[in-house]
Coordinates of C-alpha atoms and ligand atoms in Angstrom, one line a residue:
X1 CA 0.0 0.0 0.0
X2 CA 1.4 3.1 -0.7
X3 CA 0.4 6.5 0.6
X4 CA 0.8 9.7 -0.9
X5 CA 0.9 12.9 1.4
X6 CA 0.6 16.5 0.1
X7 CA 3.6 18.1 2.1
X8 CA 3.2 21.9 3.0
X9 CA 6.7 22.2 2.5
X10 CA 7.8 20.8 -0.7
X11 CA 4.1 22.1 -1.9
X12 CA 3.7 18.8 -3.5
X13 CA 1.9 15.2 -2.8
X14 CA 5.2 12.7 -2.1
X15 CA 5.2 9.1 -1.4
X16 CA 4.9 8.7 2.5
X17 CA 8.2 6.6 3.4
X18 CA 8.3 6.4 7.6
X19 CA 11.7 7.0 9.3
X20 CA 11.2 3.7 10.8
X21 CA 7.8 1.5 9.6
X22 CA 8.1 0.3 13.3
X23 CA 7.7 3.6 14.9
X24 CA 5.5 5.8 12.6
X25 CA 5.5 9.1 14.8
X26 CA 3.0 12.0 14.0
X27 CA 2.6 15.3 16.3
X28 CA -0.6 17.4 15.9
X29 CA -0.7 21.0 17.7
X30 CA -3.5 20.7 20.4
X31 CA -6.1 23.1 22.0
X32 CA -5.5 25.6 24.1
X33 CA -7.8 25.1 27.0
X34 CA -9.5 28.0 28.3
X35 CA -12.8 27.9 26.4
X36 CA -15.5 25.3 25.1
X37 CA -13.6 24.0 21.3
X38 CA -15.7 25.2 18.2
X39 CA -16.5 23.3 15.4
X40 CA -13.7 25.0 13.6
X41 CA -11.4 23.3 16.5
X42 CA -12.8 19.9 15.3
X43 CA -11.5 20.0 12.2
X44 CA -7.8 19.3 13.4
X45 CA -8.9 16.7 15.2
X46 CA -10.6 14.3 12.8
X47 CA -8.6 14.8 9.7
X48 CA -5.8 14.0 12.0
X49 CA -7.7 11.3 14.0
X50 CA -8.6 9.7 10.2
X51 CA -5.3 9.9 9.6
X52 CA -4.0 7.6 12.5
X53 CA -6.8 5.2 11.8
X54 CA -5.0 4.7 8.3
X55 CA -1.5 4.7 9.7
X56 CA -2.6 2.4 12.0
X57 CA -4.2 0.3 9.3
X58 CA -1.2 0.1 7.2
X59 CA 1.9 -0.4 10.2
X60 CA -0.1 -2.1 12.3
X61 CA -2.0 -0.6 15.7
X62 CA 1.5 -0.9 17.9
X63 CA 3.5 0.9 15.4
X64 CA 2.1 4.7 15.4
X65 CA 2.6 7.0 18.0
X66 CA 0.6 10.2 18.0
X67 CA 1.0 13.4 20.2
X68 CA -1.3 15.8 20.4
X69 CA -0.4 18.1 23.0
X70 CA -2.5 20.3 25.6
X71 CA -1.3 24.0 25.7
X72 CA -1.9 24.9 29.6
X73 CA -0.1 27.8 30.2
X74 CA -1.2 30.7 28.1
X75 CA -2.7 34.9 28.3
X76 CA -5.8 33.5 27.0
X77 CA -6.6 31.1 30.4
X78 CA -4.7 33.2 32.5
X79 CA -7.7 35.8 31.8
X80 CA -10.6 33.2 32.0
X81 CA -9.7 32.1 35.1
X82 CA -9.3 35.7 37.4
X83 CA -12.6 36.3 35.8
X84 CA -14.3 33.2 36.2
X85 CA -12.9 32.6 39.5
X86 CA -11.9 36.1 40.6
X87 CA -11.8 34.2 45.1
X88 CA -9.4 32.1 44.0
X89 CA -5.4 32.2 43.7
X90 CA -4.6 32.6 40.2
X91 CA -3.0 29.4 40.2
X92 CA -5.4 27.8 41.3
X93 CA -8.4 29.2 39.2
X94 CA -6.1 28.5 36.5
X95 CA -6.1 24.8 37.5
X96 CA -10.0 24.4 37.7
X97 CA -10.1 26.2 34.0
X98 CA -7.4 23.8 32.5
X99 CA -8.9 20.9 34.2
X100 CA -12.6 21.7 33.6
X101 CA -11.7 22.4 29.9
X102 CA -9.5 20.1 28.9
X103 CA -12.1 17.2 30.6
X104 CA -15.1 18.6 28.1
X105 CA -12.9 19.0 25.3
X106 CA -12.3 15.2 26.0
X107 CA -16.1 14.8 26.1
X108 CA -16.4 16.7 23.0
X109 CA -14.0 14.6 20.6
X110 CA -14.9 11.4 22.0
X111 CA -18.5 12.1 20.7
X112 CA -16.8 12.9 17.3
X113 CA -15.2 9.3 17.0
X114 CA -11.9 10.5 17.4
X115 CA -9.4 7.9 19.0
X116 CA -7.2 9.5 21.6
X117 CA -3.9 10.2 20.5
X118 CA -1.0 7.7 22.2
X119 CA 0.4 10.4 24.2
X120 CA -1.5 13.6 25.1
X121 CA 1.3 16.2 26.8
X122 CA 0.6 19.0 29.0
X123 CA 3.0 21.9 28.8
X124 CA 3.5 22.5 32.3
X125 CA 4.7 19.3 32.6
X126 CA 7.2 20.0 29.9
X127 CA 9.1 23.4 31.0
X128 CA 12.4 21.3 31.6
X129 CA 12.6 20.6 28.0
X130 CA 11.8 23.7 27.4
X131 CA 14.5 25.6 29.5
X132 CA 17.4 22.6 27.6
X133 CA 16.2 23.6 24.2
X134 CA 16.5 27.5 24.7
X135 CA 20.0 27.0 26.6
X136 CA 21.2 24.9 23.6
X137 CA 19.9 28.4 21.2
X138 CA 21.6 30.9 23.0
X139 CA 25.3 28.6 23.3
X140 CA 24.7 27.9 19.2
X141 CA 24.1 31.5 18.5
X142 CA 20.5 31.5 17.5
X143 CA 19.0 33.4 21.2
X144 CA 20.0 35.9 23.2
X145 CA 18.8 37.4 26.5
X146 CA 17.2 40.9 27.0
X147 CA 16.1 42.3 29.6
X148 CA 14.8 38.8 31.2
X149 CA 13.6 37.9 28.1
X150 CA 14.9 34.8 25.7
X151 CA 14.6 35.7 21.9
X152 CA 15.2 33.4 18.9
X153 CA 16.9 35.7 15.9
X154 CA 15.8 34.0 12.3
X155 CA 18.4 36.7 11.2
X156 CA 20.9 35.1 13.2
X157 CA 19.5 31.7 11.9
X158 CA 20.1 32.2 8.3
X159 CA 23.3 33.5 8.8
X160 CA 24.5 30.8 9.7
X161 CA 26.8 28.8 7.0
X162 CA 25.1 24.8 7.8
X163 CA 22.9 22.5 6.6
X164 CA 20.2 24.3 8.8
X165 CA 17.2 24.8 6.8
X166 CA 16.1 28.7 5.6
X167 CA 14.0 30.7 8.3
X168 CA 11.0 31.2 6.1
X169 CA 11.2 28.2 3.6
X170 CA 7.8 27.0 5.0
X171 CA 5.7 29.3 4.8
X172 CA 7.8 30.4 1.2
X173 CA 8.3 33.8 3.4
X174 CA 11.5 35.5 2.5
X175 CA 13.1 37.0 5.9
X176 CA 14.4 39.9 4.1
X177 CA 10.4 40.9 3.1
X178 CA 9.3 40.6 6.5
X179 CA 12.3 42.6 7.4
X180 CA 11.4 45.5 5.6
X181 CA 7.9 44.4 6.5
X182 CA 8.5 44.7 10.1
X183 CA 6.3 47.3 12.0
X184 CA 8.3 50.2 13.5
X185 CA 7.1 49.7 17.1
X186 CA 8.9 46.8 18.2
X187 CA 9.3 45.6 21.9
X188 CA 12.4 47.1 22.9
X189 CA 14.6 44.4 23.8
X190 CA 14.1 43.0 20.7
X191 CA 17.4 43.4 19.1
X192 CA 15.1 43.0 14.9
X193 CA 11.9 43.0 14.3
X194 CA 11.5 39.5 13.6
X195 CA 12.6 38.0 16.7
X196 CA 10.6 36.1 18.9
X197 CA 9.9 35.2 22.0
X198 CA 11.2 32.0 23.8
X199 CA 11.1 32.9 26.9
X200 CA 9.6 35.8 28.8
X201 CA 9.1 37.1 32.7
X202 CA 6.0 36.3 34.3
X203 CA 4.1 39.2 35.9
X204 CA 3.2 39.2 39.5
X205 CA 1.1 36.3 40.4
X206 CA 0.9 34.2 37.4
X207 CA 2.5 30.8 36.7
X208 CA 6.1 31.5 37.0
X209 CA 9.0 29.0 36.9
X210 CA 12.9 29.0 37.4
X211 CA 14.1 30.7 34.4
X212 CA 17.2 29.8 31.7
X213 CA 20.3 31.7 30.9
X214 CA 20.9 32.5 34.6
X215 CA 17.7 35.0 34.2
X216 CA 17.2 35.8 38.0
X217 CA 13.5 36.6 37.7
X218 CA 10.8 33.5 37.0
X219 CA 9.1 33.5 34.0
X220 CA 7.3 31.5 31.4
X221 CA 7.8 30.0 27.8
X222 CA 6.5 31.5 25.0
X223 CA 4.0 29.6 22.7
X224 CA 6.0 27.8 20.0
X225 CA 8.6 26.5 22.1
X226 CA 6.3 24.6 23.6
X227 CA 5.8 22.2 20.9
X228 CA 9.4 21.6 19.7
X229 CA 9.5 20.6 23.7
X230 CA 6.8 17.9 24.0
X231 CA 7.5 16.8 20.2
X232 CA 10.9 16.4 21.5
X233 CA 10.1 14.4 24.3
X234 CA 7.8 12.1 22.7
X235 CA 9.0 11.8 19.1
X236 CA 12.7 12.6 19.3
X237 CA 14.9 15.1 17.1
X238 CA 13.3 14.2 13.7
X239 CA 10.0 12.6 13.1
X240 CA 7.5 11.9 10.4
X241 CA 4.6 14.2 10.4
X242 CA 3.6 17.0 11.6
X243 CA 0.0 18.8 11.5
X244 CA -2.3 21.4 12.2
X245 CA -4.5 23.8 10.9
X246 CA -3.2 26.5 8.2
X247 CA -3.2 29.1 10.3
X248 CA -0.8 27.9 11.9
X249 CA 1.9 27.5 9.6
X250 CA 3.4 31.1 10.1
X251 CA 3.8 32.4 13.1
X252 CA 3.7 29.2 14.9
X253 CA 5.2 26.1 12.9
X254 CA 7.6 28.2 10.7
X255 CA 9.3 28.9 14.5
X256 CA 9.0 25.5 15.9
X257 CA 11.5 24.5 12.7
X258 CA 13.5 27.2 13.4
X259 CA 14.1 26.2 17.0
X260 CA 13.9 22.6 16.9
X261 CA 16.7 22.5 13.8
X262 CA 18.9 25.3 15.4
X263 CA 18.9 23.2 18.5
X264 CA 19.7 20.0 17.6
X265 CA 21.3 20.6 14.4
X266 CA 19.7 18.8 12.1
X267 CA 18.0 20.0 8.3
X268 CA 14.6 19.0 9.4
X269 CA 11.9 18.9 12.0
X270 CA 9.3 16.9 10.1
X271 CA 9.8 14.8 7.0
X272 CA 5.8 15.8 6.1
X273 CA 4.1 18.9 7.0
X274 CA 0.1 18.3 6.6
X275 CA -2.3 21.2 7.1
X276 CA -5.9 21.5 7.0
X277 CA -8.4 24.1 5.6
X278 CA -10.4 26.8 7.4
X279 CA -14.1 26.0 8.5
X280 CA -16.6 28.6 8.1
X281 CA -20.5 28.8 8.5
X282 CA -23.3 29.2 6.0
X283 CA -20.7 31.4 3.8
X284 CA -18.8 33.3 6.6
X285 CA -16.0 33.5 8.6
X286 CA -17.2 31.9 12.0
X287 CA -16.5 34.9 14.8
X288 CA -18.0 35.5 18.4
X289 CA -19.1 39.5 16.9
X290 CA -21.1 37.6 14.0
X291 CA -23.1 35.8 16.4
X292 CA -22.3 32.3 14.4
X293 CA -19.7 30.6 16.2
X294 CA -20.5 27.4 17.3
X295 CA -19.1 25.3 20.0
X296 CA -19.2 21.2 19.4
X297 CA -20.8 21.1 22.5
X298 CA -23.8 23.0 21.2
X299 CA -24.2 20.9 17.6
X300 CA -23.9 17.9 19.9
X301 CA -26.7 18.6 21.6
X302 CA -28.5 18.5 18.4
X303 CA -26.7 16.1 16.7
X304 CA -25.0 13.1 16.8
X305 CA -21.2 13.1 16.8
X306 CA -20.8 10.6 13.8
X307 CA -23.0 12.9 11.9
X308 CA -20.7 15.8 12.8
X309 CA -17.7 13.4 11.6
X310 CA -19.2 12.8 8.3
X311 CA -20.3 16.2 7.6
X312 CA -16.6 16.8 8.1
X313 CA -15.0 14.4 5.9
X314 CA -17.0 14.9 2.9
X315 CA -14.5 17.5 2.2
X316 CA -11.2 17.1 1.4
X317 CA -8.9 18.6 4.4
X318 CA -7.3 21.3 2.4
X319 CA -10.0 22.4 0.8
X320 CA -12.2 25.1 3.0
X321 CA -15.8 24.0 4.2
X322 CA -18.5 25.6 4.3
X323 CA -20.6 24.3 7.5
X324 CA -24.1 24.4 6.5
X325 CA -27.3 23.1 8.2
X326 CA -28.2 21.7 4.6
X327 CA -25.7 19.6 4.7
X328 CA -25.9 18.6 8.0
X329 CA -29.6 17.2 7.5
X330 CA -28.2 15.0 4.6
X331 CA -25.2 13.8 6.7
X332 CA -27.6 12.9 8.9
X333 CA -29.5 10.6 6.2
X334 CA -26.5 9.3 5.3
X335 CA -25.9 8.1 8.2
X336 CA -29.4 6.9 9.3
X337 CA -29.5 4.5 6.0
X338 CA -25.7 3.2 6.9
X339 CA -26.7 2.3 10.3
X340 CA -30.2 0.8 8.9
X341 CA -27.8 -1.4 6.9
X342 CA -24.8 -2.3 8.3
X343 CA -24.8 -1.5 12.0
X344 CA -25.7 -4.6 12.6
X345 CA -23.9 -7.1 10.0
X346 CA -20.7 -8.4 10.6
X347 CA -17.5 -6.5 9.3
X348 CA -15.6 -7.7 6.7
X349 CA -12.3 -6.4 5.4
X350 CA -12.5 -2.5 4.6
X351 CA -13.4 -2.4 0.9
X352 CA -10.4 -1.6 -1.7
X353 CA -12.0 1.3 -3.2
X354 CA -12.1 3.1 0.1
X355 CA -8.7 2.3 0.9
X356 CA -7.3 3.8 -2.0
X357 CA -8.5 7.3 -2.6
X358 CA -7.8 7.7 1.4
X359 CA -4.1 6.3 0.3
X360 CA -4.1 9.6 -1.9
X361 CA -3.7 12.5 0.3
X362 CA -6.6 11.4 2.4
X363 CA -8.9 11.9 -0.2
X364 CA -12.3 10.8 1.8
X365 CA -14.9 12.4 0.1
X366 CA -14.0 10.4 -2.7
X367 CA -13.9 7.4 -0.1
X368 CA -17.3 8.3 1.3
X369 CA -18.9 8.1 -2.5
X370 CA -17.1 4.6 -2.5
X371 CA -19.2 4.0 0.3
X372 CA -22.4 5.2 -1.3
X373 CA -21.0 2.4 -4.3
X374 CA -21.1 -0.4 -1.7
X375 CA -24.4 -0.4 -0.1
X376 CA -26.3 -2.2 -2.7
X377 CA -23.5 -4.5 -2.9
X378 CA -21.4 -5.7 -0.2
X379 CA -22.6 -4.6 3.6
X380 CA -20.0 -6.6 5.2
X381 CA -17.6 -4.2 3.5
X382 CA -19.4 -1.5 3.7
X383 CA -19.4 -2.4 7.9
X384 CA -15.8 -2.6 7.5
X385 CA -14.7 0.6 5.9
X386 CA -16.9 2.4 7.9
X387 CA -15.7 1.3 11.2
X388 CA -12.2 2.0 10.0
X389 CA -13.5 5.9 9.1
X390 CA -14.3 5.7 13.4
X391 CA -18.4 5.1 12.4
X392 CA -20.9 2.7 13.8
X393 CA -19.6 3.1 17.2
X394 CA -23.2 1.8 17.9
X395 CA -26.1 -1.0 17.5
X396 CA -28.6 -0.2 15.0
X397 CA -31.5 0.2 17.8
X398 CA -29.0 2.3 19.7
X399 CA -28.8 4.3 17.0
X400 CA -32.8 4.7 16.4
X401 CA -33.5 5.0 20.1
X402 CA -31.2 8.1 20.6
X403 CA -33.0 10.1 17.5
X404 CA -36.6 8.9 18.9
X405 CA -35.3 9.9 22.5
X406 CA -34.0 13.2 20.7
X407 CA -36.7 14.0 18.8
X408 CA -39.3 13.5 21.8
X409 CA -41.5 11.2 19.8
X410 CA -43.0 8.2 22.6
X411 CA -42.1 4.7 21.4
X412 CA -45.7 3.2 23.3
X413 CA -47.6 5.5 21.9
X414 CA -46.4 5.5 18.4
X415 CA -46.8 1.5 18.6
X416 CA -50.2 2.2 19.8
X417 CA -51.0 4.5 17.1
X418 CA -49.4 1.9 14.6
X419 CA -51.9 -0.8 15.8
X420 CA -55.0 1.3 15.9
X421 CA -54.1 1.7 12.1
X422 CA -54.0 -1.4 11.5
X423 CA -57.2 -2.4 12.5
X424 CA -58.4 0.6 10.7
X425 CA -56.8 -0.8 7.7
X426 CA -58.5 -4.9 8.2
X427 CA -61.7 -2.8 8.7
X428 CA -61.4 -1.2 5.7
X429 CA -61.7 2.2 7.5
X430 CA -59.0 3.7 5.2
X431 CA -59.9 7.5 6.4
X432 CA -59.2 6.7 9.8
X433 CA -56.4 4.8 8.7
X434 CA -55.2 8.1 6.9
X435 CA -55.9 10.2 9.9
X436 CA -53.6 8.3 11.8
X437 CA -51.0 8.1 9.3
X438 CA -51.2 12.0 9.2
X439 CA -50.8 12.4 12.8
X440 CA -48.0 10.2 13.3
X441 CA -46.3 12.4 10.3
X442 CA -46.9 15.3 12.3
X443 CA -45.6 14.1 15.4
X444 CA -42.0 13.3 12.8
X445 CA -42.5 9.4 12.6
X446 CA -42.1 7.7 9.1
X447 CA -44.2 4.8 8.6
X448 CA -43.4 1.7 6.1
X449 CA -45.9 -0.8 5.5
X450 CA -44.5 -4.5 4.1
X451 CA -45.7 -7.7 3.8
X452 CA -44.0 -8.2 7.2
X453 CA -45.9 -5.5 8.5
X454 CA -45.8 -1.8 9.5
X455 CA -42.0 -0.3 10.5
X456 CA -41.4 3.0 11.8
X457 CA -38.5 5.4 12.3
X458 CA -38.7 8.9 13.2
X459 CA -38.5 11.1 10.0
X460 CA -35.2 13.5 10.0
Ligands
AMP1 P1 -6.4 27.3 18.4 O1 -7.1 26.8 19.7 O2 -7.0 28.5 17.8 O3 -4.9 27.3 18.5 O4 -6.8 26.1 17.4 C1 -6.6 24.8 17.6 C2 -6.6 24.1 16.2 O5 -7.8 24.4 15.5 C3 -5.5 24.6 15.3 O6 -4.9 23.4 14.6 C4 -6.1 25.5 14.4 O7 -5.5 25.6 13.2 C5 -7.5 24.9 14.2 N1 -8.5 25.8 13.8 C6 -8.9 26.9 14.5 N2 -10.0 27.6 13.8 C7 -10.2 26.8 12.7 C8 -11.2 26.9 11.7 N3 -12.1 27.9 11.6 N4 -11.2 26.0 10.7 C9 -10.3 25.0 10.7 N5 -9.4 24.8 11.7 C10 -9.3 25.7 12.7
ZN2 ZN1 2.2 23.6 18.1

């Protein structure tokens, strides 16, 4: 089986060759948790998450290790928690919002079908790491200390005569543009524009730890180092993928291969950079001041996670999606007729022609229209592939049971109703019989009459 990645940095799909096919290692930049995770959020998450289940299909379930880490220290929660918990010591407040978040952001992606990652790392658990990679910066060159601040200098970087890779070659920035670029009111201690923070003091009260460099006062990393730490930690120098969404691939990863290769020397971070596409809703950008921004916890409550998943995956990851209710409602049929069918037959092998367009660049919706190709023909494959996409997590009843208990409609009384019907019909009473069938319509129930008798299910 070979799979074909589109690489961010080469801008170009190449064949996916491991490091080692015993140790297939993929990092994915996590949430910051201070708030309930929006739909946008969930993109990330299962691309990435469909991504695994294929690695793991192909190497084998003991052979891929993925990170995803948990961003714990950061402005943003800082500020939730004085205001949310404004009794408490900081620290503490900022403890119950970390913990409180990162437990329904669990909740939340569990519901999606998303397998959690092998390793999940905080990065308050990771500031050791943290403190060795800026020390190794500042003694190759590449940092410097300023008034109790540690800043990485790209210029300083790609001055350097080595195999080290360009500052800017990922996000096909050149340094000398965002030089001239570079706003004119720039934090003092910055020695250019374009130098960023690695480490910084912490102000009065907030998290604070021993500092590098011999920097007397405590302080606190700054975002990007925190991933070249945990990746570090959990997936050594050099490693096989690494993903997140587009936004992210300037400021934040363009500095995490800056850092990582300037502190261990090597020409790479990542042999293959994967990024998604932006998520937007009914045609615009999803913000708090547009009054559409919707948290997964809020569709779930309307919605079943695996219909959430699918909505998802019927766009390729690098294309944008538009998140529409329209297309929610025919996930949602989708879905109801895959259960119908298959939730209950035994899986076979995942079907060929699902494998292979996922093999190219994770191409799923042109695995989900294989999908649609198998249900007249071979359930036990179609079982297969879809529990391999993280579907069917339940029984077929399950499955009807939630939507009737969803939709409000009483099981008794629609069985009642059903019978009362039916002895309309043997009576030949077909105007009551319509009445009823009416009223059961109204109520959201979908009746089906067979020889076998009358089925029902609740009408989406
Ligand atoms: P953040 O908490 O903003 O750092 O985002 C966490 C992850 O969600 C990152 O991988 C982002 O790129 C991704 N993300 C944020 N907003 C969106 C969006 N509207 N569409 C797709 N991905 C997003
Ligand atoms: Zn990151």
């Amino acid at each position: 089986m070979e799979l074909r990645l589109y690489d961010t940095l080469s801008r170009e799909k190449r064949t996916f060759l491991p490091l080692d096919a015993n140790n297939v290692r993929m990092y994915v930049c996590g949430p910051t948790v201070y708030d309930f995770a929006h739909i946008g959020n969930a993109r990330p998450v299962i691309v990435f998450d469909v991504l695994f289940r294929l690695l793991r299909h192909i190497y084998g379930e003991a052979h891929v290790k993925y990170v995803r880490n948990i961003t714990d220290v950061d402005d943003k929660i800082n500020d939730r928690a004085a205001r949310d918990f404004p009794g408490l010591p900081l620290n503490e407040a900022i403890r119950k919002v970390t913990e409180q978040t990162g437990r329904q952001f669990h909740a939340d992606v569990d519901a999606l079908g998303c397998l959690r990652p092998t390793v999940e790392p905080r990065a308050t658990e990771h500031i050791g790491e943290m403190r060795e990679i800026i020390e190794r910066l500042i003694a190759g060159g590449f940092a410097y200390v300023a008034e109790d601040h540690v800043l990485f200098s790209p210029q300083a970087m790609n001055a350097a005569n080595s195999s080290l890779p360009r500052y800017g070659a990922l996000s096909k920035r050149s340094l000398d543009e965002m030089i001239a670029g570079a706003r004119v009111d720039v934090a003092p201690y910055k020695r250019d524009a374009t130098d960023f923070v690695l480490w910084k003091p912490s102000k009065p009260g907030e998290p604070s730890w021993p500092s590098p460099a011999g920097i007397k006062a405590e302080g606190r990393p700054g975002w990007h180092v925190e991933c070249s730490a945990m990746a570090w930690k959990h997936l050594g120098e050099h490693f096989d993928i690494h993903g997140g969404g587009i936004d992210l691939v300037f400021p934040h990863h363009e500095n995490e291969v800056a850092q990582s290769c300037c502190a261990f020397h090597r020409e790479r971070m990542a042999n293959y950079w994967m990024h998604n596409g932006f998520l937007q809703v009914e045609s615009e950008k999803m913000s708090k001041s547009l009054g559409n921004f919707i948290t997964i916890h809020e569709l779930l409550a309307d919605w079943p996670g695996e219909v959430l998943r699918l909505n998802m995956l019927k766009t390729h990851y690098r294309s944008p999606i538009d998140w529409t209710m329209k297309s929610l409602e025919e996930s949602a049929k989708t879905l109801d007729d895959w259960y119908r069918l298959a939730a209950d037959a035994a899986p076979g092998k995942p079907a060929a022609s699902v494998i292979e367009p996922l093999l190219d660049d994770l191409n799923t919706p042109l695995a989900i229209a294989a999908l649609h190709g198998l249900r007249g023909n071979d359930v036990s494959a179609l079982a297969g592939s879809l529990r391999l996409l993280g579907f069917l997590s339940e029984s077929a009843a399950q499955w009807e049971g939630r939507k009737q208990q969803a939709s409000g409609v009483d099981a008794n009384e629609v069985e009642r109703l059903i019978a009362e019907r039916t002895a309309a019909r043997s009576r030949k009473d077909f105007g009551e019989s319509d009445r009823i069938r009416d009223l059961l319509a109204a109520m959201g129930v979908a009746i089906k009459d067979s020889k076998e008798g009358t089925t029902w299910e609740i009408a989406r």
